[in-house]
Short mmCIF file of C-alpha atoms in Angstrom, two decimals:
data_model
loop_
_atom_site.label_atom_id
_atom_site.label_comp_id
_atom_site.label_asym_id
_atom_site.label_seq_id
_atom_site.Cartn_x
_atom_site.Cartn_y
_atom_site.Cartn_z
CA MET A 193 18.93 -22.60 -11.79
CA SER A 194 21.92 -21.64 -13.75
CA VAL A 195 25.03 -23.96 -14.11
CA ILE A 196 27.13 -21.78 -11.69
CA ASP A 197 24.41 -21.64 -9.13
CA GLN A 198 23.89 -25.48 -9.57
CA CYS A 199 27.55 -25.74 -8.93
CA LYS A 200 27.60 -23.44 -5.93
CA ARG A 201 24.57 -25.40 -4.39
CA TYR A 202 26.27 -28.88 -4.98
CA ALA A 203 29.45 -27.64 -3.04
CA LEU A 204 27.44 -26.06 -0.23
CA VAL A 205 25.40 -29.09 0.27
CA ASN A 206 28.17 -31.36 0.61
CA LEU A 207 30.17 -28.75 2.77
CA TYR A 208 26.92 -28.79 5.16
CA ARG A 209 26.89 -32.47 5.06
CA TYR A 210 30.60 -32.68 6.15
CA MET A 211 30.09 -30.22 8.86
CA ASP A 212 26.83 -31.93 10.02
CA LYS A 213 28.83 -34.94 11.00
CA ASN A 214 30.72 -33.00 13.73
CA PRO A 215 28.88 -29.60 14.40
CA ASP A 216 31.12 -28.79 17.39
CA LYS A 217 34.28 -29.20 15.42
CA ASN A 218 32.94 -28.05 11.94
CA LEU A 219 30.59 -25.31 12.67
CA PRO A 220 33.36 -22.63 12.77
CA LYS A 221 34.09 -23.68 9.16
CA LEU A 222 30.63 -22.31 8.23
CA VAL A 223 31.86 -18.84 8.91
CA LYS A 224 34.80 -19.43 6.50
CA TRP A 225 32.94 -20.67 3.77
CA GLY A 226 30.21 -17.86 4.13
CA ASP A 227 33.11 -15.42 3.70
CA ARG A 228 34.22 -17.06 0.52
CA ILE A 229 30.80 -17.09 -0.86
CA ASP A 230 29.68 -13.65 -0.18
CA LYS A 231 31.90 -11.89 -2.62
CA GLN A 232 29.82 -9.02 -3.12
CA ASN A 233 29.66 -8.41 0.73
CA GLN A 234 25.83 -8.43 0.81
CA PHE A 235 25.90 -10.21 4.33
CA VAL A 236 28.91 -8.75 5.91
CA THR A 237 26.83 -7.78 9.29
CA GLN A 238 25.38 -11.41 9.48
CA ARG A 239 28.79 -12.90 8.98
CA LYS A 240 30.29 -10.91 11.85
CA ILE A 241 27.43 -11.75 14.06
CA MET A 242 27.72 -15.39 13.05
CA ARG A 243 31.38 -15.51 13.91
CA GLU A 244 30.99 -14.17 17.27
CA ILE A 245 28.25 -16.46 18.06
CA ILE A 246 30.18 -19.57 16.90
CA GLU A 247 33.53 -18.87 18.67
CA ASP A 248 31.69 -18.39 22.02
CA GLU A 249 30.31 -21.56 23.39
CA GLU A 250 28.49 -19.98 26.34
CA ASN A 251 26.84 -17.55 24.09
CA HIS A 252 22.97 -18.15 24.15
CA TRP A 253 22.87 -18.04 20.30
CA ASN A 254 25.62 -20.74 20.07
CA GLN A 255 23.29 -22.81 22.54
CA LEU A 256 20.29 -22.30 20.15
CA ILE A 257 22.23 -23.38 17.04
CA LYS A 258 23.54 -26.48 18.95
CA SER A 259 20.00 -27.25 19.93
CA LEU A 260 18.96 -27.86 16.28
CA TRP A 261 21.34 -30.85 16.53
CA THR A 262 19.68 -32.16 19.67
CA ASP A 263 16.19 -31.33 19.24
CA VAL A 264 15.38 -31.38 15.55
CA ASP A 265 15.19 -34.76 13.21
CA ASP A 266 18.58 -34.88 11.13
CA GLU A 267 17.17 -35.25 7.77
CA LEU A 268 14.58 -32.47 8.51
CA ARG A 269 17.20 -30.10 9.54
CA ARG A 270 19.33 -30.89 6.49
CA LYS A 271 16.45 -30.32 4.15
CA LEU A 272 15.59 -26.95 5.78
CA PHE A 273 19.36 -25.97 5.52
CA GLU A 274 19.28 -26.65 1.90
CA ASN A 275 15.87 -24.94 1.14
CA PHE A 276 15.84 -21.94 3.41
CA PHE A 277 19.75 -20.97 3.73
CA LEU A 278 20.89 -21.96 0.35
CA ASN A 279 18.10 -21.91 -1.84
CA ALA A 280 15.81 -18.98 -0.34
CA THR A 281 19.00 -16.83 0.82
CA LEU A 282 22.42 -17.64 -0.36
CA LEU A 283 21.39 -18.35 -3.79
CA GLY A 284 17.96 -16.70 -3.89
CA PHE A 285 18.65 -13.09 -2.40
CA PRO A 286 21.30 -12.38 -5.19
CA LYS A 287 19.17 -13.34 -8.15
CA GLN A 288 16.23 -11.26 -6.64
CA ARG A 289 18.34 -8.28 -6.51
CA LYS A 290 19.53 -8.62 -10.15
CA LEU A 291 15.85 -9.10 -11.28
CA GLU A 292 14.71 -6.22 -9.39
CA GLU A 293 17.31 -3.97 -11.12
CA LYS A 294 16.34 -5.51 -14.59
CA HIS A 295 12.60 -5.14 -13.95
CA ASP A 296 12.77 -1.77 -12.09
CA CYS A 297 10.33 -3.28 -9.37
CA ASN A 298 10.53 -4.89 -6.13
CA ILE A 299 11.26 -8.72 -5.92
CA PRO A 300 10.38 -10.13 -2.62
CA TRP A 301 12.44 -12.71 -0.49
CA ALA A 302 9.20 -14.38 0.59
CA ILE A 303 5.58 -14.58 -0.49
CA LEU A 304 2.63 -14.89 2.18
CA LEU A 305 -0.23 -16.83 0.72
CA ASP A 306 -3.83 -17.55 2.20
CA PRO A 307 -4.89 -20.80 0.89
CA THR A 308 -8.31 -20.16 2.42
CA SER A 309 -10.62 -17.55 3.99
CA ALA A 310 -12.15 -20.39 6.36
CA CYS A 311 -11.11 -20.73 9.98
CA ASN A 312 -12.31 -22.93 12.83
CA LEU A 313 -12.01 -20.06 15.39
CA ASP A 314 -13.81 -16.62 15.84
CA CYS A 315 -10.97 -14.50 17.36
CA THR A 316 -11.73 -11.02 18.61
CA GLY A 317 -10.75 -8.28 16.33
CA CYS A 318 -9.98 -10.56 13.43
CA TRP A 319 -11.14 -9.75 9.97
CA ALA A 320 -10.87 -13.52 8.73
CA SER A 321 -13.84 -14.42 11.04
CA GLU A 322 -16.00 -12.29 8.97
CA TYR A 323 -15.38 -13.94 5.55
CA GLY A 324 -16.17 -17.22 6.43
CA ASP A 325 -15.13 -20.32 4.15
CA LYS A 326 -16.21 -18.44 0.73
CA LEU A 327 -12.68 -17.69 -0.50
CA ASN A 328 -10.29 -20.24 -1.67
CA LEU A 329 -7.11 -20.43 -3.76
CA ASP A 330 -7.26 -23.91 -5.56
CA PHE A 331 -4.14 -26.25 -5.55
CA GLU A 332 -3.56 -25.21 -9.32
CA THR A 333 -3.39 -21.49 -8.41
CA LEU A 334 -1.24 -22.01 -5.37
CA ASP A 335 1.20 -24.40 -7.48
CA SER A 336 1.35 -21.79 -10.39
CA ILE A 337 2.20 -18.94 -7.85
CA ILE A 338 5.08 -20.82 -6.53
CA GLU A 339 6.32 -21.87 -9.81
CA GLN A 340 6.23 -18.28 -10.95
CA ALA A 341 8.21 -17.16 -7.70
CA LYS A 342 10.83 -19.59 -8.14
CA GLU A 343 11.68 -18.13 -11.53
CA LEU A 344 12.22 -14.90 -9.61
CA GLY A 345 14.47 -16.77 -7.30
CA ILE A 346 11.86 -16.93 -4.25
CA HIS A 347 11.94 -20.36 -2.45
CA PHE A 348 10.26 -19.28 0.91
CA PHE A 349 6.53 -19.28 1.28
CA LEU A 350 4.22 -18.51 4.41
CA PHE A 351 0.63 -19.56 4.64
CA SER A 352 -1.88 -17.44 6.64
CA GLY A 353 -5.73 -17.35 6.55
CA GLY A 354 -8.12 -17.85 7.55
CA GLU A 355 -6.85 -21.07 9.12
CA PRO A 356 -4.34 -22.36 6.55
CA LEU A 357 -4.51 -25.76 7.81
CA VAL A 358 -8.18 -26.27 7.00
CA ARG A 359 -6.09 -26.89 3.66
CA LYS A 360 -3.40 -28.98 5.14
CA LYS A 361 -3.72 -31.90 2.53
CA ASP A 362 -3.13 -29.20 -0.27
CA ILE A 363 -0.27 -27.75 1.86
CA ILE A 364 1.40 -31.08 2.10
CA LYS A 365 1.10 -31.66 -1.67
CA LEU A 366 2.75 -28.20 -2.30
CA CYS A 367 5.54 -29.19 0.14
CA GLU A 368 5.93 -32.46 -1.40
CA LYS A 369 6.10 -31.12 -5.26
CA HIS A 370 8.21 -28.19 -4.29
CA ASN A 371 10.69 -29.92 -2.06
CA ASP A 372 13.52 -27.21 -3.19
CA CYS A 373 11.36 -24.72 -1.08
CA ALA A 374 10.62 -24.00 2.67
CA PHE A 375 7.26 -23.49 3.80
CA LEU A 376 5.85 -22.01 7.01
CA ALA A 377 2.17 -21.40 8.39
CA PHE A 378 0.85 -19.11 10.87
CA THR A 379 -1.60 -21.37 12.66
CA ASN A 380 -3.96 -21.49 15.65
CA GLY A 381 -2.59 -25.04 16.17
CA THR A 382 -6.02 -26.84 16.96
CA LEU A 383 -5.93 -28.76 13.68
CA ILE A 384 -2.32 -30.31 14.39
CA ASP A 385 -2.60 -34.21 15.38
CA GLU A 386 -0.50 -37.17 15.26
CA GLU A 387 -1.11 -37.89 11.70
CA PHE A 388 -0.43 -34.38 10.47
CA ALA A 389 2.81 -34.35 12.11
CA GLU A 390 3.98 -37.60 10.68
CA GLU A 391 3.24 -35.74 7.28
CA MET A 392 5.58 -32.93 8.18
CA LEU A 393 8.16 -35.42 9.07
CA ARG A 394 7.82 -37.07 5.79
CA VAL A 395 7.90 -33.92 3.60
CA LYS A 396 10.58 -32.27 5.98
CA ASN A 397 9.93 -28.72 4.43
CA PHE A 398 7.19 -27.29 6.48
CA ILE A 399 7.16 -25.51 9.95
CA PRO A 400 4.45 -24.21 12.09
CA ALA A 401 4.26 -20.90 13.87
CA PHE A 402 1.71 -21.05 16.49
CA SER A 403 -0.52 -18.05 17.06
CA ILE A 404 -0.65 -17.30 20.94
CA GLU A 405 -1.66 -14.42 22.85
CA GLY A 406 0.20 -14.95 26.00
CA PHE A 407 -0.69 -17.35 28.63
CA GLU A 408 -3.92 -19.13 28.97
CA GLU A 409 -6.01 -16.25 30.16
CA GLU A 410 -4.73 -13.88 27.26
CA THR A 411 -5.23 -16.72 24.53
CA ASP A 412 -8.59 -17.83 25.63
CA TYR A 413 -9.75 -14.29 25.93
CA ARG A 414 -9.25 -13.55 22.33
CA ARG A 415 -9.18 -17.06 20.58
CA GLY A 416 -11.87 -18.91 22.67
CA LYS A 417 -12.14 -21.20 25.66
CA GLY A 418 -9.73 -24.22 25.28
CA THR A 419 -7.60 -22.97 22.57
CA TYR A 420 -4.55 -22.58 24.81
CA SER A 421 -4.59 -26.02 25.97
CA LYS A 422 -4.89 -27.41 22.25
CA ILE A 423 -1.94 -25.51 21.23
CA LEU A 424 0.31 -26.84 23.99
CA GLU A 425 -0.99 -30.46 23.15
CA ALA A 426 0.15 -29.68 19.34
CA MET A 427 3.45 -28.32 20.47
CA LYS A 428 3.89 -31.62 22.54
CA ILE A 429 3.31 -33.57 19.61
CA LEU A 430 5.80 -32.03 17.35
CA LYS A 431 8.43 -31.77 20.18
CA ASN A 432 8.41 -35.57 20.74
CA LYS A 433 8.71 -36.02 16.92
CA LYS A 434 11.78 -33.63 16.82
CA LEU A 435 9.68 -31.38 14.53
CA PRO A 436 10.95 -27.70 14.63
CA PHE A 437 8.43 -25.06 15.34
CA GLY A 438 8.00 -21.31 16.51
CA VAL A 439 5.17 -18.93 18.09
CA SER A 440 3.55 -15.84 16.61
CA CYS A 441 2.32 -13.25 19.07
CA CYS A 442 0.14 -10.46 18.67
CA TYR A 443 0.67 -7.75 21.41
CA THR A 444 -2.25 -5.62 22.15
CA SER A 445 -3.42 -3.26 24.89
CA LYS A 446 -4.78 -6.20 26.69
CA ASN A 447 -1.58 -8.63 26.64
CA THR A 448 1.62 -6.58 25.94
CA GLU A 449 2.74 -6.76 29.64
CA SER A 450 2.34 -10.48 29.65
CA ILE A 451 3.75 -11.21 26.10
CA GLY A 452 6.81 -9.13 26.72
CA SER A 453 7.48 -10.75 30.10
CA GLU A 454 10.61 -12.74 30.93
CA GLU A 455 8.39 -15.31 32.24
CA PHE A 456 6.58 -15.87 28.86
CA ILE A 457 9.77 -15.73 26.81
CA ASP A 458 11.15 -18.49 29.13
CA GLN A 459 7.84 -20.47 28.78
CA ILE A 460 8.22 -20.25 25.03
CA ILE A 461 11.69 -21.74 25.17
CA ALA A 462 10.54 -24.56 27.51
CA TRP A 463 7.90 -25.36 25.07
CA GLY A 464 10.59 -26.06 22.57
CA ALA A 465 9.94 -23.31 20.35
CA LYS A 466 12.91 -22.00 18.12
CA PHE A 467 11.66 -18.75 17.13
CA ALA A 468 9.12 -16.00 18.15
CA TRP A 469 7.63 -13.55 15.68
CA PHE A 470 6.11 -10.66 17.25
CA PHE A 471 3.26 -8.60 15.61
CA THR A 472 1.25 -5.56 16.87
CA TYR A 473 -2.51 -5.34 16.47
CA MET A 474 -3.66 -3.41 13.52
CA PRO A 475 -7.31 -1.91 13.34
CA VAL A 476 -7.77 -3.37 10.06
CA GLY A 477 -11.52 -3.84 8.83
CA VAL A 478 -14.99 -2.26 9.58
CA ASP A 479 -15.47 -4.47 12.57
CA ALA A 480 -11.94 -3.96 13.83
CA ALA A 481 -11.38 -3.34 17.70
CA PRO A 482 -9.16 -0.17 17.79
CA GLU A 483 -9.42 -0.30 21.63
CA LEU A 484 -6.90 -3.34 21.06
CA MET A 485 -4.14 -1.33 19.62
CA ALA A 486 -1.19 -0.95 22.05
CA THR A 487 -0.22 2.18 23.44
CA ASP A 488 3.10 4.02 22.69
CA LYS A 489 4.22 2.88 26.06
CA GLN A 490 3.50 -0.60 25.32
CA ARG A 491 5.37 -0.58 22.27
CA LYS A 492 8.46 1.08 23.91
CA PHE A 493 8.15 -1.68 26.54
CA MET A 494 8.32 -4.44 23.79
CA TYR A 495 11.21 -2.50 22.06
CA HIS A 496 13.31 -2.73 25.15
CA GLN A 497 12.35 -6.25 26.06
CA ILE A 498 12.81 -7.98 22.96
CA ARG A 499 16.27 -6.36 22.58
CA LYS A 500 17.21 -7.60 26.11
CA PHE A 501 15.97 -11.01 25.32
CA ARG A 502 18.22 -11.27 22.10
CA LYS A 503 21.36 -10.68 24.33
CA THR A 504 20.34 -13.36 27.00
CA LYS A 505 17.82 -16.08 25.60
CA PRO A 506 18.33 -18.89 23.11
CA LEU A 507 15.44 -17.99 21.07
CA PHE A 508 15.42 -16.22 17.64
CA THR A 509 12.95 -13.30 17.85
CA MET A 510 11.55 -10.69 15.39
CA ASP A 511 9.28 -7.67 15.88
CA PHE A 512 7.92 -6.76 12.65
CA TRP A 513 7.26 -3.03 13.69
CA ASN A 514 10.17 -2.25 16.17
CA ASP A 515 12.69 -4.05 13.90
CA GLY A 516 12.11 -1.66 11.18
CA GLN A 517 15.49 -0.22 12.35
CA TYR A 518 17.16 -3.39 11.01
CA ALA A 519 15.39 -3.71 7.76
CA LYS A 520 15.65 -0.07 6.96
CA GLY A 521 11.97 0.61 7.06
CA CYS A 522 8.77 -1.21 5.58
CA VAL A 523 9.42 -4.56 4.21
CA ALA A 524 6.11 -5.06 2.42
CA GLY A 525 5.19 -4.04 -1.07
CA GLY A 526 7.25 -6.96 -2.39
CA ARG A 527 10.52 -5.09 -0.82
CA ARG A 528 10.78 -8.27 1.11
CA TYR A 529 7.51 -9.87 0.91
CA LEU A 530 4.07 -9.55 -0.35
CA HIS A 531 0.72 -10.86 0.33
CA ILE A 532 -1.83 -12.93 -1.92
CA ASN A 533 -5.24 -13.37 -0.18
CA SER A 534 -7.69 -16.17 -0.61
CA ASN A 535 -9.26 -14.48 -3.50
CA GLY A 536 -6.21 -13.93 -5.50
CA ASP A 537 -5.83 -10.26 -4.62
CA CYS A 538 -2.01 -9.20 -4.60
CA GLU A 539 -1.63 -6.76 -1.60
CA PRO A 540 1.56 -5.23 -0.50
CA CYS A 541 1.01 -6.51 3.11
CA ALA A 542 -1.15 -8.68 5.11
CA PHE A 543 -2.47 -5.51 6.85
CA VAL A 544 -3.24 -3.58 3.54
CA HIS A 545 -6.37 -4.85 2.26
CA TYR A 546 -6.28 -2.77 -1.25
CA SER A 547 -5.17 -4.08 -4.57
CA ASP A 548 -5.15 -3.31 -8.16
CA SER A 549 -4.04 -6.90 -9.32
CA ASN A 550 -5.35 -10.29 -9.08
CA ILE A 551 -3.18 -13.29 -9.44
CA LYS A 552 -5.77 -15.08 -11.58
CA ASN A 553 -5.50 -12.55 -14.15
CA LYS A 554 -1.81 -11.21 -14.02
CA THR A 555 1.32 -12.87 -13.56
CA LEU A 556 3.39 -12.39 -10.41
CA LEU A 557 5.81 -10.23 -12.10
CA GLU A 558 3.16 -8.19 -13.63
CA ALA A 559 1.55 -7.76 -10.35
CA LEU A 560 4.92 -6.47 -8.87
CA LYS A 561 5.13 -3.97 -11.58
CA SER A 562 1.66 -2.58 -10.96
CA PRO A 563 1.00 1.15 -9.87
CA LEU A 564 0.29 0.03 -6.52
CA PHE A 565 3.45 -1.85 -5.88
CA LYS A 566 5.42 0.82 -7.69
CA GLY A 567 3.97 3.34 -5.34
CA TYR A 568 5.23 1.29 -2.42
CA ARG A 569 8.75 1.05 -4.16
CA LYS A 570 8.86 4.90 -4.91
CA ASN A 571 7.94 5.86 -1.49
CA GLN A 572 10.01 3.47 0.85
CA PRO A 573 10.98 3.91 3.33
CA PHE A 574 7.93 5.77 4.59
CA ASN A 575 10.06 7.69 7.29
CA LYS A 576 13.47 8.48 7.88
CA ASN A 577 13.06 7.14 11.40
CA HIS A 578 12.82 3.54 10.78
CA LEU A 579 11.03 2.92 14.02
CA ARG A 580 8.23 4.32 12.29
CA PRO A 581 8.12 2.16 9.29
CA CYS A 582 4.66 1.40 8.57
CA PRO A 583 2.46 3.56 6.07
CA ILE A 584 -0.61 2.90 8.13
CA LEU A 585 0.11 2.60 11.63
CA ASP A 586 3.24 4.96 11.92
CA ASN A 587 2.51 7.29 9.05
CA PRO A 588 -1.30 7.46 8.40
CA GLY A 589 -2.02 8.99 5.12
CA ARG A 590 0.91 7.53 3.22
CA LEU A 591 -1.01 4.69 2.34
CA THR A 592 -3.97 6.87 1.31
CA ASP A 593 -2.04 8.78 -1.20
CA ILE A 594 -0.59 5.35 -2.66
CA VAL A 595 -3.77 3.88 -3.03
CA ASP A 596 -5.38 7.02 -4.51
CA GLU A 597 -2.44 7.37 -7.19
CA SER A 598 -2.57 3.68 -8.00
CA GLY A 599 -6.56 3.45 -8.42
CA ALA A 600 -6.49 0.34 -5.89
CA THR A 601 -9.42 -0.78 -4.34
CA SER A 602 -10.68 -2.42 -1.11
CA THR A 603 -10.19 -6.28 -1.09
CA ASP A 604 -12.71 -6.97 1.78
CA PHE A 605 -15.38 -8.49 -0.07
CA LYS A 606 -18.09 -8.26 2.74
CA ASP A 607 -17.43 -4.66 4.03
CA PRO A 608 -15.09 -2.66 2.06
CA GLU A 609 -13.27 -0.10 4.04
CA ASP A 610 -12.20 3.47 2.72
CA VAL A 611 -8.51 3.74 3.13
CA ARG A 612 -9.07 7.20 4.99
CA ASP A 613 -11.23 5.56 7.55
CA LEU A 614 -8.40 3.16 8.15
CA SER A 615 -5.76 5.79 8.36
CA LYS A 616 -8.05 7.91 10.74
CA LYS A 617 -8.08 5.12 13.33
CA CYS A 618 -4.21 5.19 13.43
CA GLU A 619 -3.77 9.05 13.89
CA VAL A 620 -3.87 9.41 17.66
CA THR A 621 -1.64 6.33 18.14
CA ALA A 622 0.60 7.36 15.40
CA GLU A 623 1.14 10.80 17.08
CA LYS A 624 1.86 9.50 20.14
CA TRP A 625 4.40 6.93 18.72
CA ALA A 626 6.17 9.60 16.83
CA THR A 627 7.33 11.41 19.92
CA THR A 628 8.40 8.13 21.74
CA ALA A 629 10.03 6.70 18.32
CA GLU A 630 12.09 9.87 18.00
CA GLN A 631 13.60 9.57 21.47
CA LEU A 632 14.40 5.99 20.88
CA TRP A 633 15.95 6.59 17.37
CA ASN A 634 18.23 9.27 18.66
CA ASP A 635 19.36 6.98 21.74
CA SER A 636 20.08 3.93 19.34
#
C-alpha cells in the first residue's frame, strides 16, 4: 500500500470510528466525506443513492443500515467496514483500474476460490457431487493466491466448492493471516456449529451465505431431507452471536415462484439475513438437469419481484443475471471477478468450466493476460442488451468462439464437456428470453 493510500486509510478509519459512536447523528457525514474522497467521480450514482437513504429515516435501506448497529457485533462491524468498504472498494477499486490500464487486461474486484471439490451433500443437478473429494487447493496455494491478489488491489474473496466449510480450519487460518481482507463463503450451512461461530467471531472478517432453495419442500427436494432444518439451526446460532450472514438462492423451474414470493423475502429478513444473492440454474456438466432451467416467464417474474422488493424491503439483493443492466453486462472473465477451481484452473466464471491457465504454474496476473481472459475482455459486453449478459445462457455460441480461439479446454476432470454441447442446451431458452429481454430493455 502506498504512503498516500495509508494516509487515506488512516483518516477514513478514524472518521468511521467517530461516526460509529453515534450513527444516528454521524451517518450523514458518511456521504460528505464520500464526496470528498471520490474526486474522480467513480461512485457518483452510489453517492446519490446513499444520500437519499441516509436523509430519510423511514427508508427501508436506512432501516437495513441502522440494523447493522443493533444486530451485528461492534468489533466485527468495524473490521468489515475497514476490509470491505475501505480496502476492497474505496482503495482497492481505483488501484485495480490503474493496473488494468497498465497491463491491458481485466483486474477483478473479487476472486471466487474452491478450496475443495468435496461436499457432504449430493444436490440434484450440481456438478460438484460428481467430483468427490479428489481435488483440493492446499493452504499454501490459497495463501499465495491471496498474496498475489492483494498486490493487484484485491481484498475480497469468496469460497465455493464443493462445500468450502469442509476446509473450515484452513479458511479460518486464511482469515486470521489476511486480516486486511473480507471473506465470504457460499455454504450449505450444515457444518456451522457453535465452535465455528466462535471462530468467526474471533477473526471478524468472514461471512457465510447460506444456499437455500426456498422453503423446506423446495430445499430438501434438491439438497436432501433435513437440510432445511439444519440451515435454520445454523442461522439461529449466528443470529444469537450477532454474526452477519446472507442467503444464496438458485431459482429453477421448480422453485422460482417460491423464491420470488414476498412471503419468502419476508422470511429471509425474519431469519436475520442482511443480503440475498440470486442465481439462475445453469445446465453445466454432462450430468446436468436442463429441465431445471428457469423459463423466460419465470426469469421475467424474478426481474420484477427483485426490483419491487428493493423499494420496500430492508434487505440487500442482487440477481446476477437480471442485474446485468446495472453492471453493464457480464462481470466474469476478471472484469469484476474470476473463478479458481479446486484443481487450480483459472476459469472466467463459476459456470464456465474451461481454462487455459492453472494457478500452480502461472501467476494470477499471467492468467488474467491469457488468451481466454483476453478473449472475454475483447468481447464484453456480449450483448448490447445488458439483460442478456451471459455468453452461455443468453448468447449461446459466444463462449464457443472464445474457447476455440484461446485453445482453452474443459476443466471437468471426470466427464469433459464440449463447449458446443453446453451451448446447445441453452439455445431454446436463450431464444425465448431474447424476446422477453428486449421488451424489458425497451421499457426500462
